[in-house]
mmCIF file of C-alpha atoms and ligand atoms in Angstrom:
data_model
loop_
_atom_site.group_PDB
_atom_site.id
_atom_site.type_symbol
_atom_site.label_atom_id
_atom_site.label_comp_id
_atom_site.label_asym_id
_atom_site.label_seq_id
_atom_site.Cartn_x
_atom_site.Cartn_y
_atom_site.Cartn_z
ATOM 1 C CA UNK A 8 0.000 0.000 0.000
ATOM 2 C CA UNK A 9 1.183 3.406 -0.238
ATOM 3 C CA UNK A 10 2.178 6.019 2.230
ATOM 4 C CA UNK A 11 -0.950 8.103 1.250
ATOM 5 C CA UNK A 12 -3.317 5.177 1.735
ATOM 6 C CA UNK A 13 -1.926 4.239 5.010
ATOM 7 C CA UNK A 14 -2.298 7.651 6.231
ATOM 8 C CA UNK A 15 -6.157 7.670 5.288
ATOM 9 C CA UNK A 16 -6.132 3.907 6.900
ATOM 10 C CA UNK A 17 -4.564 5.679 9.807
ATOM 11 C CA UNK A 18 -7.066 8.658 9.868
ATOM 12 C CA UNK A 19 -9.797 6.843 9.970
ATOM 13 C CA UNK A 20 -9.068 4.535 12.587
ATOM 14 C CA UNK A 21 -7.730 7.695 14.845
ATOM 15 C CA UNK A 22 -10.988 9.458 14.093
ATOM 16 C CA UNK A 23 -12.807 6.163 15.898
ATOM 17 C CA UNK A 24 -12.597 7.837 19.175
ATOM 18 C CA UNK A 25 -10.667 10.549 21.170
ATOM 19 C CA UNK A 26 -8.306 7.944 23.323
ATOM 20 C CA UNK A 27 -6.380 4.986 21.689
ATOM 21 C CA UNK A 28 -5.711 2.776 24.367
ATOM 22 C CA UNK A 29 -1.872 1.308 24.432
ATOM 23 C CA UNK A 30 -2.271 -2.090 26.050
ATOM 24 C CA UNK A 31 0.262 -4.132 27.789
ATOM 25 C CA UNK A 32 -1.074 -7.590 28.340
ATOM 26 C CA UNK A 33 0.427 -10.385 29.534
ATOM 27 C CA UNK A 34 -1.654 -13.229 29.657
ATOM 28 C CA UNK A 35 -4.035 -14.087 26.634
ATOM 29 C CA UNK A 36 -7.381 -14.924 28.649
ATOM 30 C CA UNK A 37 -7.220 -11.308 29.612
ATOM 31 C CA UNK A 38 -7.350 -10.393 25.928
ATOM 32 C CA UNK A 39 -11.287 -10.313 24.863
ATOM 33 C CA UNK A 40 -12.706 -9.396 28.614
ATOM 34 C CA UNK A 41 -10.212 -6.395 28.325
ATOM 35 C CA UNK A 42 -11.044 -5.588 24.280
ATOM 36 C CA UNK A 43 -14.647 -5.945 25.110
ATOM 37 C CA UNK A 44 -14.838 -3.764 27.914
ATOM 38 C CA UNK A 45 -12.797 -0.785 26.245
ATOM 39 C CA UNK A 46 -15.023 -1.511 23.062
ATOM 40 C CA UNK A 47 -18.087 -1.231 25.535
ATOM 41 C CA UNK A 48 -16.548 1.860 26.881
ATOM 42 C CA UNK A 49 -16.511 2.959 23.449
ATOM 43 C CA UNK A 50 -12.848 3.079 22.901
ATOM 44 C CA UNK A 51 -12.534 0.817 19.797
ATOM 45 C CA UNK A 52 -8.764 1.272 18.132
ATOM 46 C CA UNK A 53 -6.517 -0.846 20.396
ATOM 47 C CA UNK A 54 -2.734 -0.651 20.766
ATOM 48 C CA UNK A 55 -1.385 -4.044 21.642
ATOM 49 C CA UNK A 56 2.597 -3.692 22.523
ATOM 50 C CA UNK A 57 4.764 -6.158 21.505
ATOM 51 C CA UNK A 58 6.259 -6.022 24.869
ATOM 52 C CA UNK A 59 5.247 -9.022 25.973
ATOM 53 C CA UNK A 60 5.699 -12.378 25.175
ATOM 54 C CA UNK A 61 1.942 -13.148 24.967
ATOM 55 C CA UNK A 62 1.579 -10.488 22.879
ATOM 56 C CA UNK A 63 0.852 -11.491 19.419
ATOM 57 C CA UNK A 64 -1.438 -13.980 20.630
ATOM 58 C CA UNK A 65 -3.474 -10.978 22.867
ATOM 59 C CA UNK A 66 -3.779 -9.499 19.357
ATOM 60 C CA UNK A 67 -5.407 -12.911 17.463
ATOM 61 C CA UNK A 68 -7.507 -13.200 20.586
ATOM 62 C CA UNK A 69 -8.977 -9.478 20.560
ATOM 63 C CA UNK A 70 -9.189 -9.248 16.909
ATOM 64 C CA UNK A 71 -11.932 -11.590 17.343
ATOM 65 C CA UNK A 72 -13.649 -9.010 19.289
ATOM 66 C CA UNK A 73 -16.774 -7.630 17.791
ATOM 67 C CA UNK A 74 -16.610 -3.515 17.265
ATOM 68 C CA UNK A 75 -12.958 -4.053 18.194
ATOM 69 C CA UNK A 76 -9.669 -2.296 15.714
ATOM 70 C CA UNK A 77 -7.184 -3.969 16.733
ATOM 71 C CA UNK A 78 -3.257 -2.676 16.068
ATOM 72 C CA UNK A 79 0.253 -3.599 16.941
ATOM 73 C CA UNK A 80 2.563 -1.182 18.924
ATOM 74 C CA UNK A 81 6.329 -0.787 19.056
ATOM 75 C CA UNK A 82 6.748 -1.971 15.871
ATOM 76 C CA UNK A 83 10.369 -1.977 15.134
ATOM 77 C CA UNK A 84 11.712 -4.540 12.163
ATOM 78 C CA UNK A 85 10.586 -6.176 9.193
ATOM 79 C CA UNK A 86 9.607 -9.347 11.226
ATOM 80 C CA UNK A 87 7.613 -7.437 13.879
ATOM 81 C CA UNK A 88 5.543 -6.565 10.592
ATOM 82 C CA UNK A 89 5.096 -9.609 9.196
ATOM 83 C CA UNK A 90 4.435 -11.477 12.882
ATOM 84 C CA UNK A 91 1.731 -8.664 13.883
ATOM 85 C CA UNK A 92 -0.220 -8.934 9.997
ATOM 86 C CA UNK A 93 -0.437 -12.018 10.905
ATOM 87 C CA UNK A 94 -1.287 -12.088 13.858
ATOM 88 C CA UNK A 95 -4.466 -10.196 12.456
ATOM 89 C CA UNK A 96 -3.184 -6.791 13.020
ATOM 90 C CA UNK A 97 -5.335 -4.214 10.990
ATOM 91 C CA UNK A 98 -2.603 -0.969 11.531
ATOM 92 C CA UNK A 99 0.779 -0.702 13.151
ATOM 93 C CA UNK A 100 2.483 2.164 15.224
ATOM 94 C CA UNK A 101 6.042 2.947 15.780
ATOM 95 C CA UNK A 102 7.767 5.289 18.406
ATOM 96 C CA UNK A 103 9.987 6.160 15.172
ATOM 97 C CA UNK A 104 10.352 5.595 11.673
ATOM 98 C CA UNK A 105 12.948 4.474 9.530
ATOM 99 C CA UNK A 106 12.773 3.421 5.964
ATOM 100 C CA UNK A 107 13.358 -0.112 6.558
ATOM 101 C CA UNK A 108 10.408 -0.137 8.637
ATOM 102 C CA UNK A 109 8.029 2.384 6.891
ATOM 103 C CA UNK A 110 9.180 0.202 3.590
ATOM 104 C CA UNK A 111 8.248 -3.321 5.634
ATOM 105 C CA UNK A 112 4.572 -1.905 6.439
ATOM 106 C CA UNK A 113 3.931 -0.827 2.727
ATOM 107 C CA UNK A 114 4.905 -4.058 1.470
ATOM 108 C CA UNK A 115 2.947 -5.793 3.772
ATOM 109 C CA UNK A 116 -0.338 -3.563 3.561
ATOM 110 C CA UNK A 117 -0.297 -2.309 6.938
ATOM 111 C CA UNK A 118 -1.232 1.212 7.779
ATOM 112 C CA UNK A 119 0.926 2.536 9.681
ATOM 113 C CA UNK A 120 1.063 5.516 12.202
ATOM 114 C CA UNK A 121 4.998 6.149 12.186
ATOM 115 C CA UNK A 122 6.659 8.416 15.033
ATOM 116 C CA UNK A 123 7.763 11.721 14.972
ATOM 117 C CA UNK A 124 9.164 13.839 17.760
ATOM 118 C CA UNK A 125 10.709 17.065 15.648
ATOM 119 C CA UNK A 126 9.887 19.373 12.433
ATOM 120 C CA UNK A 127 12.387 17.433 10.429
ATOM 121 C CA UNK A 128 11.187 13.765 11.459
ATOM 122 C CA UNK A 129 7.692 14.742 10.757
ATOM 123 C CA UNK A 130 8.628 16.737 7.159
ATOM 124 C CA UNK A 131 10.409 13.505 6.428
ATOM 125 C CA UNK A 132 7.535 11.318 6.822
ATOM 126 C CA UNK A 133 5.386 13.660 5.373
ATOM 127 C CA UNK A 134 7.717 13.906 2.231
ATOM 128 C CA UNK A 135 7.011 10.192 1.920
ATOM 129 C CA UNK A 136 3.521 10.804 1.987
ATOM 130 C CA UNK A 137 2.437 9.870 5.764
ATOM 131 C CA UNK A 138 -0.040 13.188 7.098
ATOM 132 C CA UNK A 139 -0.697 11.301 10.051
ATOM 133 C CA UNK A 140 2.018 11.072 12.671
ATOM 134 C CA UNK A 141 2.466 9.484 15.857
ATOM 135 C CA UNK A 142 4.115 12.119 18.467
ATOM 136 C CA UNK A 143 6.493 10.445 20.810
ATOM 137 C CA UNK A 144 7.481 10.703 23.530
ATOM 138 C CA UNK A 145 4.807 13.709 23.482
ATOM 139 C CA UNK A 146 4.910 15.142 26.971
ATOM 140 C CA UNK A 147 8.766 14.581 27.153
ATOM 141 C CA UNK A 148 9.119 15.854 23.361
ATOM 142 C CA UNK A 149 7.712 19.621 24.102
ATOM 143 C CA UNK A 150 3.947 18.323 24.654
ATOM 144 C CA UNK A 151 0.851 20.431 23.636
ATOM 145 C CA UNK A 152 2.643 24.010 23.458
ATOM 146 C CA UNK A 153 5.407 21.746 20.455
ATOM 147 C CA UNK A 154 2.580 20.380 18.688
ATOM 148 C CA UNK A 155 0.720 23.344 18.962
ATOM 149 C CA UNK A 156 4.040 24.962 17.492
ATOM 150 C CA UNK A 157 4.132 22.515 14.559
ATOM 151 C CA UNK A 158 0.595 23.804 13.672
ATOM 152 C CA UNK A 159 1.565 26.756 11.508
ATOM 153 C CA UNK A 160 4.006 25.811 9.464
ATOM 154 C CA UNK A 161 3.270 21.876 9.119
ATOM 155 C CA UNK A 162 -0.647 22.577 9.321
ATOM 156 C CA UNK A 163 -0.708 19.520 6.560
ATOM 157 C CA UNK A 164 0.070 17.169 9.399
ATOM 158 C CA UNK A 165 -1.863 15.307 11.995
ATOM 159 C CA UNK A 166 -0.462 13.862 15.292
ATOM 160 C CA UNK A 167 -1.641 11.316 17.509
ATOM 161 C CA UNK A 168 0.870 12.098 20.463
ATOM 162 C CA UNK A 169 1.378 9.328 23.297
ATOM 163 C CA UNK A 170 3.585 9.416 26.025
ATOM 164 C CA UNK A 171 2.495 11.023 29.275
ATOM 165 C CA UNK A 172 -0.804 11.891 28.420
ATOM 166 C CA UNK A 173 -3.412 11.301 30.952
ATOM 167 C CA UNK A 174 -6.919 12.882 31.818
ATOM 168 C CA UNK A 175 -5.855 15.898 33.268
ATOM 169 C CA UNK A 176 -3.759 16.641 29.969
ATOM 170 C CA UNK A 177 -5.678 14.911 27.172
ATOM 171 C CA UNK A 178 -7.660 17.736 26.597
ATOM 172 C CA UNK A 179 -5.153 20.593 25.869
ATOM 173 C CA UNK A 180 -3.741 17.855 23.241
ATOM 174 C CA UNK A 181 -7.314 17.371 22.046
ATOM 175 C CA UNK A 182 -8.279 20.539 21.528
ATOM 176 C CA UNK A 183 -5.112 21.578 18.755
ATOM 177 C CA UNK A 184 -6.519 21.479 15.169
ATOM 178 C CA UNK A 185 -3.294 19.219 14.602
ATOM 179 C CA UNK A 186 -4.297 16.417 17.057
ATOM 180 C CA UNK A 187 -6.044 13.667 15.133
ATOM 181 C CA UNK A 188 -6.709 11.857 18.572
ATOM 182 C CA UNK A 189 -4.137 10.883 21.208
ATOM 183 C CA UNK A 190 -2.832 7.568 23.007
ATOM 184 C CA UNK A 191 -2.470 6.260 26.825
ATOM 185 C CA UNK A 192 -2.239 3.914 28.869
ATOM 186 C CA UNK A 193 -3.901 4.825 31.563
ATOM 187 C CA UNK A 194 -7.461 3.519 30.669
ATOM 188 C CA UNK A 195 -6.425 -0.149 31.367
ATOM 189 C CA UNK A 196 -4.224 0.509 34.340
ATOM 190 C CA UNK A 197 -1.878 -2.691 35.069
ATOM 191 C CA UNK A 198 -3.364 -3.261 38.923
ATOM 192 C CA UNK A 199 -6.979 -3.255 37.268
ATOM 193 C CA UNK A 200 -6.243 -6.006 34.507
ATOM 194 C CA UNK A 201 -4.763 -7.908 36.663
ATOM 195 C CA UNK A 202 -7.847 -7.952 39.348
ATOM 196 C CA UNK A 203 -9.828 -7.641 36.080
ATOM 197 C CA UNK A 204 -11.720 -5.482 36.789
ATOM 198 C CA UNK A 205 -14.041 -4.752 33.211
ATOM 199 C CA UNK A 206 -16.330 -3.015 34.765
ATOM 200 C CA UNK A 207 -14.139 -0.229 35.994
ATOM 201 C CA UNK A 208 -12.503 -0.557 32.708
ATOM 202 C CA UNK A 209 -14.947 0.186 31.007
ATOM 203 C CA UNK A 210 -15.948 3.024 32.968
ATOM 204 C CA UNK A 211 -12.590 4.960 32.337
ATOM 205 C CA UNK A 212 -12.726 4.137 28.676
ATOM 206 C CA UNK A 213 -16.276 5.379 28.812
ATOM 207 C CA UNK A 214 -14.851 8.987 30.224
ATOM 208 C CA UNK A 215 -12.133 8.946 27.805
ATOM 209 C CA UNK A 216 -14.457 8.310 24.858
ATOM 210 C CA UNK A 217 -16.157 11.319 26.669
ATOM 211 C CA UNK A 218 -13.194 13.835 25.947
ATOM 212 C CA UNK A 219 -14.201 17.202 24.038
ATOM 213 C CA UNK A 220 -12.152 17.141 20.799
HETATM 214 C C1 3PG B 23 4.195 3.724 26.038
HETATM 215 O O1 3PG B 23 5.337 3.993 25.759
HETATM 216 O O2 3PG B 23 3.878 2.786 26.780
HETATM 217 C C2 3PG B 23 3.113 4.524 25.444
HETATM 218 O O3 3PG B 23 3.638 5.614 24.794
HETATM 219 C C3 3PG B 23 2.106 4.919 26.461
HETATM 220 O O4 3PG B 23 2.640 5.821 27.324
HETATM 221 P P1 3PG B 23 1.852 6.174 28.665
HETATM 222 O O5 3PG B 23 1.977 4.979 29.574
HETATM 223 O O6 3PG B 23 2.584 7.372 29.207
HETATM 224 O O7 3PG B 23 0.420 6.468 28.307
#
């Protein structure tokens, strides 16, 4: 696929909701009571890391999950590619980018939101053809007032920062006409997966989905 399809791919999947929750799960019967209950919280792109062995397998098992988008995070080489497609992966997101990567996702049809943490990172994904940008590590990077900053003379771009955002901040990220949607963590905190607790769950990914944008 091409770096301009990707990006509409990616746009469209970071237009699902405000929040993209970026999941780190480490045992697979977890996977569909977790998907489900963000889903039902109305959260439906999911960021599985590959940061854990069970990983790949959390992705087959919540891509089953009706309403559910499921993606791969932390994508880093060829292989991750090719093991998160098909693992059932539908997009793929990357603190960075390099051309070996982006060129691994285009082969293999996966859109994918590619990081960016300065001007000339994002102009040279956006030279390629990617609008829409991952910005890492966003509240160590600069945070709102950089993005905010990139607005004017990059308006062409859209960002879906992650790193440090939580509810307090989300919505000064939200509200920049550069911020396509933004990603955390903290709507599937680790203590509450592991006492899986859905229903609580669900009720932060319902006040996430909530978030004025
Ligand atoms: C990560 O690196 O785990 C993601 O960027 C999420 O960051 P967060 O835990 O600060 O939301």
């Amino acid at each position: 696929m091409t770096p301009e399809a990707a990006s509409r791919d990616a746009e469209a999947i970071c237009t699902l909701a405000p929040i993209v929750p970026v999941l780190v799960v480490d045992r697979v019967d977890q996977a569909a009571p977790l998907a489900r209950a963000l889903v039902a919280g109305g959260l439906p792109a999911l960021e599985v890391t590959l940061r854990t062995e069970a990983a790949l397998d959390v992705i087959a098992a919540m891509a089953e999950v009706e309403g559910g988008v499921v993606g791969a995070g932390t994508l880093l080489t060829p292989d991750d590619v090719k093991r998160a497609k098909d693992a059932g992966a539908r997009f793929g997101v990357s603190p960075g980018a390099t051309d070996t990567l982006l060129a691994a996702c285009e082969a293999a049809d996966l859109p994918l939101l590619p990081g960016a943490s300065s001007a000339t990172e994002a102009m040279r994904l956006l030279e390629r053809g990617y609008r829409v940008q991952k910005f890492f590590p966003a509240e160590a990077a600069g945070g709102a007032p950089f993005l905010k900053s990139l607005a004017a003379p990059l308006p062409q771009i859209r960002f879906c920062p992650t790193g440090g955002i939580s509810p307090e901040n989300a919505t000064s990220y939200l509200a920049l006409p550069n911020v396509i949607c933004a990603g955390g963590s903290w709507v599937a905190p680790k203590a509450m997966v592991e006492a899986e607790d859905w229903d609580g769950i669900e009720a932060l990914a319902r006040a996430a989905a909530a978030l004025p944008r």
